[in-house]
Short mmCIF file of C-alpha atoms and ligand atoms in Angstrom, two decimals:
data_model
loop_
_atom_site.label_atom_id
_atom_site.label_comp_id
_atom_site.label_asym_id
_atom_site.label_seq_id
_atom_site.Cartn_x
_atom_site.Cartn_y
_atom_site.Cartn_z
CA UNK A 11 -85.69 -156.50 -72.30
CA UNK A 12 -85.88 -152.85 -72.97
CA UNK A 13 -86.64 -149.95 -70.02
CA UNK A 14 -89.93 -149.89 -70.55
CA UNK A 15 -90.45 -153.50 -70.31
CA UNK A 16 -88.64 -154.00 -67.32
CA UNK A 17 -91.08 -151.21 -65.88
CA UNK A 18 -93.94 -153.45 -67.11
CA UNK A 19 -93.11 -156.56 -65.36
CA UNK A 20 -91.84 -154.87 -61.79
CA UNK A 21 -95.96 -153.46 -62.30
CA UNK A 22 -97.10 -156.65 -62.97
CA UNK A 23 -95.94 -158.39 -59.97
CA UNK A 24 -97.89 -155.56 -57.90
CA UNK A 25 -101.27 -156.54 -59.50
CA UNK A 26 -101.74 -159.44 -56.92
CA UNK A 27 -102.21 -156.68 -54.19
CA UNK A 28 -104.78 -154.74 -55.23
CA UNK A 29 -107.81 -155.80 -54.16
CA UNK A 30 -111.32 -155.64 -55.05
CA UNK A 31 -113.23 -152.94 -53.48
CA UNK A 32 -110.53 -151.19 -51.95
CA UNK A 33 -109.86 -147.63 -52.14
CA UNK A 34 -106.13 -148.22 -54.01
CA UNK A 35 -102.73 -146.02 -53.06
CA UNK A 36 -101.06 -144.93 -56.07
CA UNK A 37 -97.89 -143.03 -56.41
CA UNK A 38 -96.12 -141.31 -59.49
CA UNK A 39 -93.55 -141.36 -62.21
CA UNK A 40 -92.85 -143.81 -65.10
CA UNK A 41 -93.14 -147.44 -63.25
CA UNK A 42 -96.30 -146.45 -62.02
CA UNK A 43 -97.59 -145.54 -65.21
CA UNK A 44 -96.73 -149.00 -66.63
CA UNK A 45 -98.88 -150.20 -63.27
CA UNK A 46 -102.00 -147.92 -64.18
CA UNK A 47 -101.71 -148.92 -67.65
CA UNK A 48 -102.28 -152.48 -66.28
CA UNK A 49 -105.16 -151.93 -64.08
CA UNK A 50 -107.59 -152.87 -66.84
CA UNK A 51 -106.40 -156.15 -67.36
CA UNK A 52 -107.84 -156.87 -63.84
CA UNK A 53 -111.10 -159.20 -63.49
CA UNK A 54 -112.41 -156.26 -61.61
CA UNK A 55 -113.01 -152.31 -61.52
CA UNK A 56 -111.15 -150.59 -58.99
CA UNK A 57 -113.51 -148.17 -57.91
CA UNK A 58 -111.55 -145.27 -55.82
CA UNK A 59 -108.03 -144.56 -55.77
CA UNK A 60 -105.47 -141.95 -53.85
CA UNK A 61 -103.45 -140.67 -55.86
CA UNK A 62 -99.82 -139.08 -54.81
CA UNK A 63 -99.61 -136.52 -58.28
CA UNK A 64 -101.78 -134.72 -60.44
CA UNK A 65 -100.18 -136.60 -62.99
CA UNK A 66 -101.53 -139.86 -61.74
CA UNK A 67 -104.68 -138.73 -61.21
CA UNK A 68 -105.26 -137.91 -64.35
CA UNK A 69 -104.21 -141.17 -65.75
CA UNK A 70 -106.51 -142.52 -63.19
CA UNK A 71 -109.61 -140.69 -63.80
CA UNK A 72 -109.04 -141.89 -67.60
CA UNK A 73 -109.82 -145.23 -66.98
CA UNK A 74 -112.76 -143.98 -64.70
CA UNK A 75 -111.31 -144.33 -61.53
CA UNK A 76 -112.49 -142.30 -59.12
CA UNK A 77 -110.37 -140.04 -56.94
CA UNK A 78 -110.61 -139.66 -53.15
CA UNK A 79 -109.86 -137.39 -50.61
CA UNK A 80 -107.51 -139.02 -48.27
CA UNK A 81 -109.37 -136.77 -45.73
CA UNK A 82 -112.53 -138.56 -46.47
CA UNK A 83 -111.12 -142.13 -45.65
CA UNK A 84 -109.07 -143.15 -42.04
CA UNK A 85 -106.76 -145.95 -44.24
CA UNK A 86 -105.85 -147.46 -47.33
CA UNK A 87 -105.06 -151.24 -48.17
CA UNK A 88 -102.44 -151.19 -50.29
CA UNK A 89 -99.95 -148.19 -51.84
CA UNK A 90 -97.97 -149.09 -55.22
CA UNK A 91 -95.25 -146.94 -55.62
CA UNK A 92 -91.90 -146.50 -57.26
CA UNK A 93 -88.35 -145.51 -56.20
CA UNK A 94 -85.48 -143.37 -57.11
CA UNK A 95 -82.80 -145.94 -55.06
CA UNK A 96 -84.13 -149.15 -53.06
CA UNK A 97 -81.55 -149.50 -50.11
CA UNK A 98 -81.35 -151.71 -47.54
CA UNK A 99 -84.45 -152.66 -45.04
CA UNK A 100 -86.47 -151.25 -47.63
CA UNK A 101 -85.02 -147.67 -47.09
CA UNK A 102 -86.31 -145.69 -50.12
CA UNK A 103 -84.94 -142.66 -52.15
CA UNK A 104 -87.57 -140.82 -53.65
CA UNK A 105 -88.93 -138.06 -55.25
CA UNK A 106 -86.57 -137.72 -58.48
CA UNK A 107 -90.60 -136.80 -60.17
CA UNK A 108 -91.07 -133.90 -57.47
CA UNK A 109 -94.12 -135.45 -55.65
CA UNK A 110 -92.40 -136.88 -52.37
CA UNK A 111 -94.38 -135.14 -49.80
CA UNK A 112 -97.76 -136.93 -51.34
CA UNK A 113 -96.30 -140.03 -51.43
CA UNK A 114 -94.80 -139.86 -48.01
CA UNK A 115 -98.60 -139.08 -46.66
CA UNK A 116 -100.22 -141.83 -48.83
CA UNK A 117 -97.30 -144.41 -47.63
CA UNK A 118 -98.19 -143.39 -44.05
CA UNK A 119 -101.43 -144.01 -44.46
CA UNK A 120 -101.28 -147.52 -46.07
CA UNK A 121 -101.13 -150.70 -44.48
CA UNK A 122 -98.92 -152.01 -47.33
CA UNK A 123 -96.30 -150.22 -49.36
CA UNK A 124 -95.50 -152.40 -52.04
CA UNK A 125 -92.44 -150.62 -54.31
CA UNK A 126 -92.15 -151.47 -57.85
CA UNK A 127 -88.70 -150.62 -59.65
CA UNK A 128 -86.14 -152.41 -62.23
CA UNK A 129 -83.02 -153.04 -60.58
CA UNK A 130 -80.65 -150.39 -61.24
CA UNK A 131 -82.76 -148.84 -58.79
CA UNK A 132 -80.88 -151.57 -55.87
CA UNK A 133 -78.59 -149.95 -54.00
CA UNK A 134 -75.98 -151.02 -50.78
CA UNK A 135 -76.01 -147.48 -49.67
CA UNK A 136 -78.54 -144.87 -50.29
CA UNK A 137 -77.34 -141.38 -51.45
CA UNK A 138 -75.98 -141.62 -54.93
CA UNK A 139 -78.78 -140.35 -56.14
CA UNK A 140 -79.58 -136.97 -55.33
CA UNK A 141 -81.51 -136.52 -52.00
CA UNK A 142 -84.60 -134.32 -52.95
CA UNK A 143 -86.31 -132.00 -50.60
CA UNK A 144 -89.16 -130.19 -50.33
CA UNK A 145 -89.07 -126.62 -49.25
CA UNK A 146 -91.15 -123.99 -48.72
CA UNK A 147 -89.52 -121.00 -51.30
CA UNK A 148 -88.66 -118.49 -48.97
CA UNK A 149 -86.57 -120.31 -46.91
CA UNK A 150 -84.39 -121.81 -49.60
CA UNK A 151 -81.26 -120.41 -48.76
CA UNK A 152 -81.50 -120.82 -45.33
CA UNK A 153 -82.18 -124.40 -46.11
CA UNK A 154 -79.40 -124.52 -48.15
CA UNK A 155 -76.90 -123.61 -45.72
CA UNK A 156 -78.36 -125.77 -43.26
CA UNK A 157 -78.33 -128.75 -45.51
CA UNK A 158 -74.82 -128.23 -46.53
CA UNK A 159 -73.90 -129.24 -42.45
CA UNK A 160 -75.37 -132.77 -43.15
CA UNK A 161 -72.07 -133.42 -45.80
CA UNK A 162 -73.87 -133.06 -49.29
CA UNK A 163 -74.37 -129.93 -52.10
CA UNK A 164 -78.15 -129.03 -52.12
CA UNK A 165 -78.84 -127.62 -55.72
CA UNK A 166 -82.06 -125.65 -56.62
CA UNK A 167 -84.36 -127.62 -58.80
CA UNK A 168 -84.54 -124.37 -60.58
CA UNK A 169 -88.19 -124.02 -62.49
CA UNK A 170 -89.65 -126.93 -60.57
CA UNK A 171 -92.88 -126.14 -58.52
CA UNK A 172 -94.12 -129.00 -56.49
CA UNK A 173 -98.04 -129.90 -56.70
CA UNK A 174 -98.25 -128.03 -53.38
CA UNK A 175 -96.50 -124.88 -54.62
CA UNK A 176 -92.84 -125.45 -52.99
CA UNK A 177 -89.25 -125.44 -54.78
CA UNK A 178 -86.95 -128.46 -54.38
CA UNK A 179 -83.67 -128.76 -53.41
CA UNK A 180 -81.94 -131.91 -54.48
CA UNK A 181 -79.20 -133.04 -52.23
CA UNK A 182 -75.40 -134.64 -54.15
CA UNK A 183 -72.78 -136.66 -52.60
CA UNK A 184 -74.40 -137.84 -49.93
CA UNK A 185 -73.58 -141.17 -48.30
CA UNK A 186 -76.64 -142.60 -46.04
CA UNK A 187 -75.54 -145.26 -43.95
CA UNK A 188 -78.43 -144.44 -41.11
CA UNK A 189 -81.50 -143.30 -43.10
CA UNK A 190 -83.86 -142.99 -40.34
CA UNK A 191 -81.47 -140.65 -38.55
CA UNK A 192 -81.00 -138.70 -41.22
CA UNK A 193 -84.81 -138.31 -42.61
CA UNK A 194 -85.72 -136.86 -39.00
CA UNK A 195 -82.78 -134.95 -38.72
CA UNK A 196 -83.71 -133.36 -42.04
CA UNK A 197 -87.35 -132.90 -41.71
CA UNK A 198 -86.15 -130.62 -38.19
CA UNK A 199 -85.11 -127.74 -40.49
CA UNK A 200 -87.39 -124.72 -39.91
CA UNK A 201 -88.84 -124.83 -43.76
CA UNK A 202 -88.35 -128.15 -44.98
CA UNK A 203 -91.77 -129.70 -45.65
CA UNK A 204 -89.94 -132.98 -45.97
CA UNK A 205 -87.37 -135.06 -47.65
CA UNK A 206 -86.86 -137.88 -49.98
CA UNK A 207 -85.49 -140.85 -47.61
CA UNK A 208 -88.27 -143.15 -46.96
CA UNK A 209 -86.87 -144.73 -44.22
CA UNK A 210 -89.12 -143.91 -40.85
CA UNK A 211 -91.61 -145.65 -43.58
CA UNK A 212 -90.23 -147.88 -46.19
CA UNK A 213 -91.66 -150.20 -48.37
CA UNK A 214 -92.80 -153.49 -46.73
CA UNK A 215 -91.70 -155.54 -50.44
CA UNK A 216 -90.22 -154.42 -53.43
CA UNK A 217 -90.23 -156.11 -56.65
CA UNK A 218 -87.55 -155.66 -58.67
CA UNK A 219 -87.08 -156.49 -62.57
CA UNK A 220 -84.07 -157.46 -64.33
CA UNK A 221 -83.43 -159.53 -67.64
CA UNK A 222 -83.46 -162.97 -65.40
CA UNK A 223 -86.69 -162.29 -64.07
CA UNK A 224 -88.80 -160.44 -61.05
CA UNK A 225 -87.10 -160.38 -57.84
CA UNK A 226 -88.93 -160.01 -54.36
CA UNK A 227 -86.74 -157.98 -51.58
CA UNK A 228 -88.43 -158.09 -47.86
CA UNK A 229 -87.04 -155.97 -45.30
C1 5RP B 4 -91.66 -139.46 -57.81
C2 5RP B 4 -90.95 -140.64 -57.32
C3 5RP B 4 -90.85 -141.81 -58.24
O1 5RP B 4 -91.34 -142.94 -57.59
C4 5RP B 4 -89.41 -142.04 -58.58
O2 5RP B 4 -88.89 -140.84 -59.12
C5 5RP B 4 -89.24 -143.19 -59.56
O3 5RP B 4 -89.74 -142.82 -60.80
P1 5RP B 4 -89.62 -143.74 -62.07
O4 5RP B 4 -90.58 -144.87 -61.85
O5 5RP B 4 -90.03 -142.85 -63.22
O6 5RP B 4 -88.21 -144.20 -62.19
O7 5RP B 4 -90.46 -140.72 -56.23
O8 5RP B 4 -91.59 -138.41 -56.89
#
């Protein structure tokens, strides 16, 4: 099974949450492409949708989705989403497509966060892949510096502007063994909007696609 199709089938296995009726989470990047392009082959319309990107949204709207302001609604059901490294309890690294801070609202807001990956994604401890973080641009280099004290090398996503108009910094050779200490400790720089470890929040299942099948990981 090629990349793509391993994509396919971790979306697949997320269909069975969506239900009819309810406004539907959706987050961003290649996996959850593969799950939008599936939508249609539900017996139903999903009428309204929150969507973490304006790259989603668009993909959305195509099918004739409609697109909500999380402002306008106090919950959604169910958030599909994918994930940059899947660690352990369901600790997340994400934001390798730049939208984190969206998708760390919408998973807040959702009673399920259901995480769709293949499973290079797995992971025994979170950090190999760089940590990104969000950061409002004028305080990058004081971010920097402060960032360096946690043990990793922040490096400028140079030429990246988030959907809300930040830079991010992307975090190497870091070694998370306690990801919910770490994501508050983070987020309690002055100019960090907030970081890539979904840990204070992680995903409540994960299904995870490799050449012997679709694997379901519970906290
Ligand atoms: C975007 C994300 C994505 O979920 C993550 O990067 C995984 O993307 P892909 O499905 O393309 O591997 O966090 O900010």
């Amino acid at each position: 099974m090629d990349a793509q199709q391993l994509k396919l089938e971790a979306a697949r296995a997320a269909l069975p949450f969506v239900k009819q009726g309810a406004v539907l989470g959706v987050g961003s990047g290649s996996t959850v492409n593969a799950f939008i392009s599936l939508l249609p082959t539900l017996p139903f319309k999903i009428t309204a949708a929150v969507a973490a990107s304006t790259a989603s949204e668009a993909l959305l709207k195509a099918q004739g989705i409609a697109i909500v302001d999380l402002n306008s609604i106090e919950s959604i059901g169910v958030y599909v989403d994918g994930a940059d490294e899947i660690g352990p309890s369901l600790a997340l690294i994400k934001g390798g497509g730049a939208a984190l801070t969206r998708e760390k609202i919408i998973a807040q807001a959702s009673e399920q966060f259901v995480c769709i990956a293949d499973a290079s994604k797995v992971v025994k401890v979170l950090g190999k892949f760089p940590l990104p973080v969000e950061v409002i641009p004028m305080a990058r280099m004081q971010v920097m510096r402060a960032l360096a004290t946690f043990g990793g090398t922040p490096v400028w996503r140079e030429g990246v502007v988030t959907d809300n108009g930040n830079i991010l910094l992307d975090v190497r050779g870091m070694m998370i063994t306690e990801a919910r200490e770490m994501e508050s400790a983070l987020n309690q720089i002055p100019g960090v909007v907030t970081n890539g470890l979904f840990a204070l929040r992680a995903a409540d299942v994960a299904y995870v696609a490799s050449s012997e099948g679709i694997r379901e990981l519970r906290p």
